Coordinates of C-alpha atoms and ligand atoms in Angstrom, one line a residue:
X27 CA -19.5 19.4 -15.6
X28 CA -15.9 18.3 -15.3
X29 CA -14.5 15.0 -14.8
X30 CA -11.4 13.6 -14.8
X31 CA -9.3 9.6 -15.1
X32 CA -6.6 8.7 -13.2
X33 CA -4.5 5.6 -13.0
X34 CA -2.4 4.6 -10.2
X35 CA 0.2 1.4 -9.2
X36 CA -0.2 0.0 -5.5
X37 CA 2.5 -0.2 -4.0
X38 CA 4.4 -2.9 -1.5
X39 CA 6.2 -2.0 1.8
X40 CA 9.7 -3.2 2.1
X41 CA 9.9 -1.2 5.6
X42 CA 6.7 -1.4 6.9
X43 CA 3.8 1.0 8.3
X44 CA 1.6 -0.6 10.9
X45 CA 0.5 1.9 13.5
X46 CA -0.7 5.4 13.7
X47 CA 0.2 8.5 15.6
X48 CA -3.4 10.4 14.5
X49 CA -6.5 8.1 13.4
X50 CA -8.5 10.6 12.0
X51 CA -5.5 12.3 10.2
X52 CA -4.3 8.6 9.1
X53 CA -0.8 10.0 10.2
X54 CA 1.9 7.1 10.3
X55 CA 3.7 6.5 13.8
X56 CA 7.1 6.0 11.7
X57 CA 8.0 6.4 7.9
X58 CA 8.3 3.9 5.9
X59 CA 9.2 2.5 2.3
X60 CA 8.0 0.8 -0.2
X61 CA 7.9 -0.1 -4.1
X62 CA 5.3 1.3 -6.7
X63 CA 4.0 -1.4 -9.1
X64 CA 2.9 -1.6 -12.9
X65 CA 0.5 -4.5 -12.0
X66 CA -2.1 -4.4 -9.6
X67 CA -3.2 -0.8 -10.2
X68 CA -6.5 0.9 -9.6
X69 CA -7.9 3.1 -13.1
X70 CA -10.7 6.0 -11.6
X71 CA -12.6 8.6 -12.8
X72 CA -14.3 11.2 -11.2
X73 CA -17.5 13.5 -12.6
X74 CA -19.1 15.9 -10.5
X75 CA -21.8 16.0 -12.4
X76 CA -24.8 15.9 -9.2
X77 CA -24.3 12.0 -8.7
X78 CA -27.6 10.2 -7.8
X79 CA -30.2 12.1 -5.7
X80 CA -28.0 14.1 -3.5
X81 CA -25.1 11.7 -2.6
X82 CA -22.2 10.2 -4.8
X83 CA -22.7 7.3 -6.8
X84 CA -19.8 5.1 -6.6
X85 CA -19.0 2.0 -8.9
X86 CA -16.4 -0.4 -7.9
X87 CA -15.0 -3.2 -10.3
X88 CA -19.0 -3.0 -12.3
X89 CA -20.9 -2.9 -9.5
X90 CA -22.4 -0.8 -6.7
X91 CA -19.9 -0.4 -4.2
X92 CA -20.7 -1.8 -0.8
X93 CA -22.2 1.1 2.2
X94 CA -18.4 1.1 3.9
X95 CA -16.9 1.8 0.9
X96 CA -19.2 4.9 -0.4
X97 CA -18.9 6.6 2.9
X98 CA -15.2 6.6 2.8
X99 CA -14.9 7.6 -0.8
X100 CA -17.7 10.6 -0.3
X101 CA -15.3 11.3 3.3
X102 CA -12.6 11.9 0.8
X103 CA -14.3 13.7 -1.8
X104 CA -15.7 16.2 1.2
X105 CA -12.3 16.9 1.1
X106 CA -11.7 17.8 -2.1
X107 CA -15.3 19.7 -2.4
X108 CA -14.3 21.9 0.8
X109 CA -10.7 22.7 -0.9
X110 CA -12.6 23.4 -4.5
X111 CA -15.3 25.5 -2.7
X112 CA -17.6 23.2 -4.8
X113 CA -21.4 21.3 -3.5
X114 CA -21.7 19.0 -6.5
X115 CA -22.3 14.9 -5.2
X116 CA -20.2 13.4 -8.3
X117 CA -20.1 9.7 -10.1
X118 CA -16.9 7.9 -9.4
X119 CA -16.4 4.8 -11.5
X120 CA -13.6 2.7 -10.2
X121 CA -11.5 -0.4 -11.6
X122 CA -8.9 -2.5 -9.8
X123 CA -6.9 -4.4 -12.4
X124 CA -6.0 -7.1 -9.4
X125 CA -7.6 -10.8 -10.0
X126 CA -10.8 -11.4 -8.9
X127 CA -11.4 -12.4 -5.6
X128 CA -7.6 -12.6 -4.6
X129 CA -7.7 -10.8 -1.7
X130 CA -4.8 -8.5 -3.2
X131 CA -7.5 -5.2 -3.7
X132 CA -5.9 -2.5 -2.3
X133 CA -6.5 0.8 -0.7
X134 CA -3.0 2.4 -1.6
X135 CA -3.5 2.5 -5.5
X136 CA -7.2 3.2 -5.0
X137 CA -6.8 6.5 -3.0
X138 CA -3.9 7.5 -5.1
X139 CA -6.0 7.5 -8.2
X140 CA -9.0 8.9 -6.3
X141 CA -6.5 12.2 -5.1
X142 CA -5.9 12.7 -8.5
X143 CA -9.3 12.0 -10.2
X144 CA -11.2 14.1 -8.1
X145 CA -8.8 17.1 -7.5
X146 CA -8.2 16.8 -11.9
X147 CA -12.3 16.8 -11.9
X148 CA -12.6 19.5 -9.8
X149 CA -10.5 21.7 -11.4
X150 CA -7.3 22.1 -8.6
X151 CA -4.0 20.9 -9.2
X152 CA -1.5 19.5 -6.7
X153 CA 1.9 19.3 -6.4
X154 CA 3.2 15.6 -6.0
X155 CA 3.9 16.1 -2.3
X156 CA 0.4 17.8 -1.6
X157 CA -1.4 15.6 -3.5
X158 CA 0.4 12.6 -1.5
X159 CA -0.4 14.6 1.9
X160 CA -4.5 14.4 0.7
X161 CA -3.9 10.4 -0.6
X162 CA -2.9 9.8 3.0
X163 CA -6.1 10.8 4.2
X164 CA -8.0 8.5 2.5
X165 CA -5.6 5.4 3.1
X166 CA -1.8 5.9 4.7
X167 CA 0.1 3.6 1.8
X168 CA -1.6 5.7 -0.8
X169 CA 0.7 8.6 0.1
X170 CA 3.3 6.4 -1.4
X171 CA 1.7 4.9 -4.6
X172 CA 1.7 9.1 -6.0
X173 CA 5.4 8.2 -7.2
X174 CA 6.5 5.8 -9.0
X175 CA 9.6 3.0 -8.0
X176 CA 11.3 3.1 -4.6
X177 CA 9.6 5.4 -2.4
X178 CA 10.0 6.8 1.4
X179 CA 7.2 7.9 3.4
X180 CA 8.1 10.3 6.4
X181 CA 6.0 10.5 9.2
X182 CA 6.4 14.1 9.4
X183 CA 6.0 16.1 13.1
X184 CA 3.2 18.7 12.5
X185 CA 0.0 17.8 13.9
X186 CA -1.8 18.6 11.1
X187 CA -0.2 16.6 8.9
X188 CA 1.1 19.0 6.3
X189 CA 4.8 17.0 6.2
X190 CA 3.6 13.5 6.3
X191 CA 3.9 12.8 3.1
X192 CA 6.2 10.6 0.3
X193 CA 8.9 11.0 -1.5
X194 CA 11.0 9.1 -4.8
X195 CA 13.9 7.0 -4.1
X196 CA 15.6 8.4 -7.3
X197 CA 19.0 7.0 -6.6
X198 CA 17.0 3.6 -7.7
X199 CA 15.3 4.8 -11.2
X200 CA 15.7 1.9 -13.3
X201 CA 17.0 -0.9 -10.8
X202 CA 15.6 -4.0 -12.5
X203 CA 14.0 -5.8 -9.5
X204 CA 10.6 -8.1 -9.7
X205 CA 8.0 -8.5 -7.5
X206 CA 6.7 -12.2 -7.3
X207 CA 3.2 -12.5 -5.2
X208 CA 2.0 -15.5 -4.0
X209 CA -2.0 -15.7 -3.7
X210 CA -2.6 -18.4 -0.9
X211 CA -5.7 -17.4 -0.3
X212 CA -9.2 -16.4 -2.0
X213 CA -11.3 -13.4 -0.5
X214 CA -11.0 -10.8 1.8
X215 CA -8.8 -10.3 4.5
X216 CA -9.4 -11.1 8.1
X217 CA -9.2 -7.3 10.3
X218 CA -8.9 -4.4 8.5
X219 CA -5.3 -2.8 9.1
X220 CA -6.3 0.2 10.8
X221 CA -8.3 -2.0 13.4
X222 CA -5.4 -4.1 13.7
X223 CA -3.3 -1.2 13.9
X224 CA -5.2 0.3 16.7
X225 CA -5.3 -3.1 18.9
X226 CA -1.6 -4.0 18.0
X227 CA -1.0 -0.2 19.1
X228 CA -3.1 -0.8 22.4
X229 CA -2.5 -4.2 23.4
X230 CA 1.1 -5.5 22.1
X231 CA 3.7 -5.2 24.6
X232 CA 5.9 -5.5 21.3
X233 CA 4.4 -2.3 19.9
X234 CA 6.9 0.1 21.3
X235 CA 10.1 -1.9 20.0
X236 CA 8.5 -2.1 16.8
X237 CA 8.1 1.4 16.6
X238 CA 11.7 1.9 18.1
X239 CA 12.9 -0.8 15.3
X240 CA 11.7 1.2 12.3
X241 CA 14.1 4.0 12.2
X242 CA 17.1 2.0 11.8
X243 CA 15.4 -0.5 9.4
X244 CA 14.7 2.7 7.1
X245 CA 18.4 3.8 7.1
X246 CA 19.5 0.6 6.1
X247 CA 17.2 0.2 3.3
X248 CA 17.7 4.0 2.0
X249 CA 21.4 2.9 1.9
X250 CA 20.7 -0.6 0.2
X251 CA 18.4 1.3 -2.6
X252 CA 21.1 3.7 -2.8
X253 CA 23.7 0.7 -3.4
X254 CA 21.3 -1.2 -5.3
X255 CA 22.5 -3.9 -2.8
X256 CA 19.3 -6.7 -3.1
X257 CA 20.6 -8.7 -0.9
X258 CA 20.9 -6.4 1.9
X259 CA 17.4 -4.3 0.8
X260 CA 15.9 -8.0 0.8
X261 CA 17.0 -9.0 4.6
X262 CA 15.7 -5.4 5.9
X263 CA 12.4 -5.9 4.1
X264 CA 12.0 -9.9 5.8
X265 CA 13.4 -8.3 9.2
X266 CA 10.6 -5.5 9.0
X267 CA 7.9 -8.0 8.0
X268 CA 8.5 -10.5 10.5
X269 CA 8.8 -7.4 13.2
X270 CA 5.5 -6.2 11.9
X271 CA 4.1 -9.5 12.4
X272 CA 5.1 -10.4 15.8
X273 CA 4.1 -7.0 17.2
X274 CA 0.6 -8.1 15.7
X275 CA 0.5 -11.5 16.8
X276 CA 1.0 -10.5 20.4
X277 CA -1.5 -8.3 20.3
X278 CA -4.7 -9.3 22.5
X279 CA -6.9 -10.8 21.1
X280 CA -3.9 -11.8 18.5
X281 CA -3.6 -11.2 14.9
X282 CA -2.6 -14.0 12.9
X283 CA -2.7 -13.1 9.4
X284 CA -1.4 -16.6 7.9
X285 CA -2.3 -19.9 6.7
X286 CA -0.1 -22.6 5.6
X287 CA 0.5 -21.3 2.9
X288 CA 2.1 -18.5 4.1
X289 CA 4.4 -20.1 5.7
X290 CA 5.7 -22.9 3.5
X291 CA 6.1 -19.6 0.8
X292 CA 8.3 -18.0 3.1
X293 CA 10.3 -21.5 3.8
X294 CA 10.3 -22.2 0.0
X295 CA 12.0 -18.1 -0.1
X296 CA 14.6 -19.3 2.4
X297 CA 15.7 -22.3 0.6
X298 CA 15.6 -20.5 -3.2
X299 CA 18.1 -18.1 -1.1
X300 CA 20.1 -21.0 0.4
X301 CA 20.5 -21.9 -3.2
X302 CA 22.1 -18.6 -4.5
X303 CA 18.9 -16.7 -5.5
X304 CA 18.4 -13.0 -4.4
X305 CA 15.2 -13.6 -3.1
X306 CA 13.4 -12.3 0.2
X307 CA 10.0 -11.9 1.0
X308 CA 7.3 -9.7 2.7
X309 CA 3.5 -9.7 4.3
X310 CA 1.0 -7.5 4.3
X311 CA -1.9 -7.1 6.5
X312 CA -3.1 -10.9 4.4
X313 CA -2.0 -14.0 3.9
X314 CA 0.5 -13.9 0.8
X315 CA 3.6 -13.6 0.1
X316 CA 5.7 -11.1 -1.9
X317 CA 8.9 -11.6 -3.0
X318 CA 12.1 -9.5 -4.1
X319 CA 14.3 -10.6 -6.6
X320 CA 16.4 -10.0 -9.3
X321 CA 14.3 -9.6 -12.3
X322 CA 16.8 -12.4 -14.1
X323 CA 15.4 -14.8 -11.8
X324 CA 11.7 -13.9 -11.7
X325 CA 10.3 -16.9 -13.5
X326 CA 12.3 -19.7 -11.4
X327 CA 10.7 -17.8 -8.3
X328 CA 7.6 -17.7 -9.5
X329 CA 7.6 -21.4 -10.7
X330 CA 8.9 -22.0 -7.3
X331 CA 6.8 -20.4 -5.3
X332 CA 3.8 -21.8 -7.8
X333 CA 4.2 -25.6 -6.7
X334 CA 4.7 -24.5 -3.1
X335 CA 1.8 -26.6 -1.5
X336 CA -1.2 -24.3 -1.0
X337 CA -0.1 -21.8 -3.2
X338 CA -3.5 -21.1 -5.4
X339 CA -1.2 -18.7 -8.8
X340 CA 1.4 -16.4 -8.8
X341 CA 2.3 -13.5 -10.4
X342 CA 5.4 -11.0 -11.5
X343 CA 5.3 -7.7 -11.1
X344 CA 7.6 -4.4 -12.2
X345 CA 8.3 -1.4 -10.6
X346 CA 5.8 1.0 -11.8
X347 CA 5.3 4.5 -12.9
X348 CA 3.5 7.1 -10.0
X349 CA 0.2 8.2 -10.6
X350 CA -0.7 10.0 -13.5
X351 CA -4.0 11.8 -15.1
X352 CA -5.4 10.2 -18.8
X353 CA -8.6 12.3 -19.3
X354 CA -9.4 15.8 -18.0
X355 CA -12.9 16.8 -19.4
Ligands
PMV18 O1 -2.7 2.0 4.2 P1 -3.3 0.9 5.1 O2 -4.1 1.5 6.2 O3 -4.0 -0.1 4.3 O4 -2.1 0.1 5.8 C1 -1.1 -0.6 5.2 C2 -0.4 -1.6 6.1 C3 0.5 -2.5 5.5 O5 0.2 -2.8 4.1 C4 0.5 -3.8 6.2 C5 2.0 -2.0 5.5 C6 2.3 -1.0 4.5 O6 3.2 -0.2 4.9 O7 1.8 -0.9 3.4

């Protein structure tokens, strides 16, 4: 028996992915780019050691993991069994190190240290890019949360997926930025982003000019990372966002994913800016808010942010390391 421990960052989009060109592929209709964190991780480890009568036995955060979630984490470990030439159901023990019922949980540092765990316990090894292509498969923004810092995801053109994969930003190695999250709401989130993907993709008649935006929102973020230019990486990232956003929203049924909350965080980012702060801010597929900043001025956002009506904590987070393996056995 062989198992192996894996930890991984999640990441945050600053140029957003919402919508695919291959479901079952998870292959991303345009690249995009994001920031690996060292909070809000995901720590896994992987035994093939038979599981529990004939299927995997998966643990998530202490306790069984829910149907949905087993049957995409065995989907993923088919994978790596077909690749390893290997039958054996395993044990996978998983720990998100997000706050408890936050909503935050996320799929990009949980794949990312699944890839690694598994393909470590079942005895291949990957280089970065191919095990970024097989953390794809199981979420898209895992691709990204394999390296550590800025990072670019390109779409890639094959149709099997072989050169959608991410790369480091190394230009931006040691840039001392902060992420500050804003938690506004407890729980899980509304639609799932791949359905919301799928009916923005369908039914948005903003869908192609968001696809047509995201190009020229990734150039002008490479170039602000390469600068180290905040204040320019910070209006691409609120542009992309809000783009992201609106193609959702006019979706049909539409997607709203804010509350309140949301939006007197992102008010409260404008004024800190209006006051000479570096500070802009982006959504996920959820209700909070994520700011950029200077990490000088970290703690007056956060405190900002925190007495923002309907703001429930807030947090600060670093850029982060990629994934990386802590046990082979
Ligand atoms: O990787 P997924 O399927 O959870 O999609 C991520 C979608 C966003 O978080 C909204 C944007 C992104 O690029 O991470």
């Amino acid at each position: 028996m062989t198992s192996a421990t894996a930890v991984a960052g999640t990441n945050i989009a600053l140029v957003k992915y919402w919508g695919k060109r291959d479901e079952v592929l998870n292959l991303p209709a345009t690249g995009s780019l994001s920031l690996t964190l060292d909070r809000l991780g995901t720590r896994t480890r992987v035994a093939f050691d038979g599981g529990d009568g004939g299927r995997d036995r998966v643990t998530l955060d202490g306790a069984a993991a829910s149907e949905k979630v087993a049957a995409r984490v065995t989907a993923f470990l088919d994978r790596v069994r077909a690749r390893a030439g290997i039958a054996a159901r395993a044990t996978v023990v998983t720990d998100n190190s997000v706050p408890t019922a936050s909503g935050l949980a996320s799929s990009a540092s949980g794949f990312a240290a699944l890839a690694l765990a598994a393909t470590g316990a079942a005895g291949l090894t990957l280089a970065p890019t191919e095990l970024s292509v097989l953390a794809r498969l199981g979420s898209g923004s895992a691709a990204r949360s394999i390296f550590g810092g800025f990072v670019e995801m390109s779409p890639g053109v094959r149709p099997d997926g072989t050169d959608a994969a991410a790369h480091p930003l190394d230009a931006a190695a040691g840039w001392n930025v902060r992420l500050v999250v804003a938690i506004t709401a407890a729980g899980e989130k509304a639609l799932g982003s791949t359905a919301a993907m799928r009916r923005t993709a369908e039914t948005s008649p903003y869908y192609e000019a968001w696809v047509r935006s995201v190009d020229g929102d990734l150039a002008a973020a490479r170039a602000a990372v390469a600068g180290r230019d905040l204040a320019a990486l910070g209006a691409v990232a609120e542009r992309s966002a809000m783009r992201m956003h609106a193609s959702a929203m006019a979706a049909d049924p539409p997607i709203l994913y804010w509350n309140p909350a949301t939006v007197a965080a992102m008010a409260r980012v404008g004024a800190l800016r209006a006051e000479g702060a570096a500070a802009s801010f982006t959504i996920d597929a959820g209700p909070h808010v994520k700011v950029l900043c200077d990490a000088r001025e970290a703690e007056a956002v956060s405190a900002a942010l925190a007495g923002t009506p309907g703001v429930l904590r807030t947090l600060i987070a670093a850029p982060g390391p990629g994934a990386r393996l802590e046990e082979v056995g």
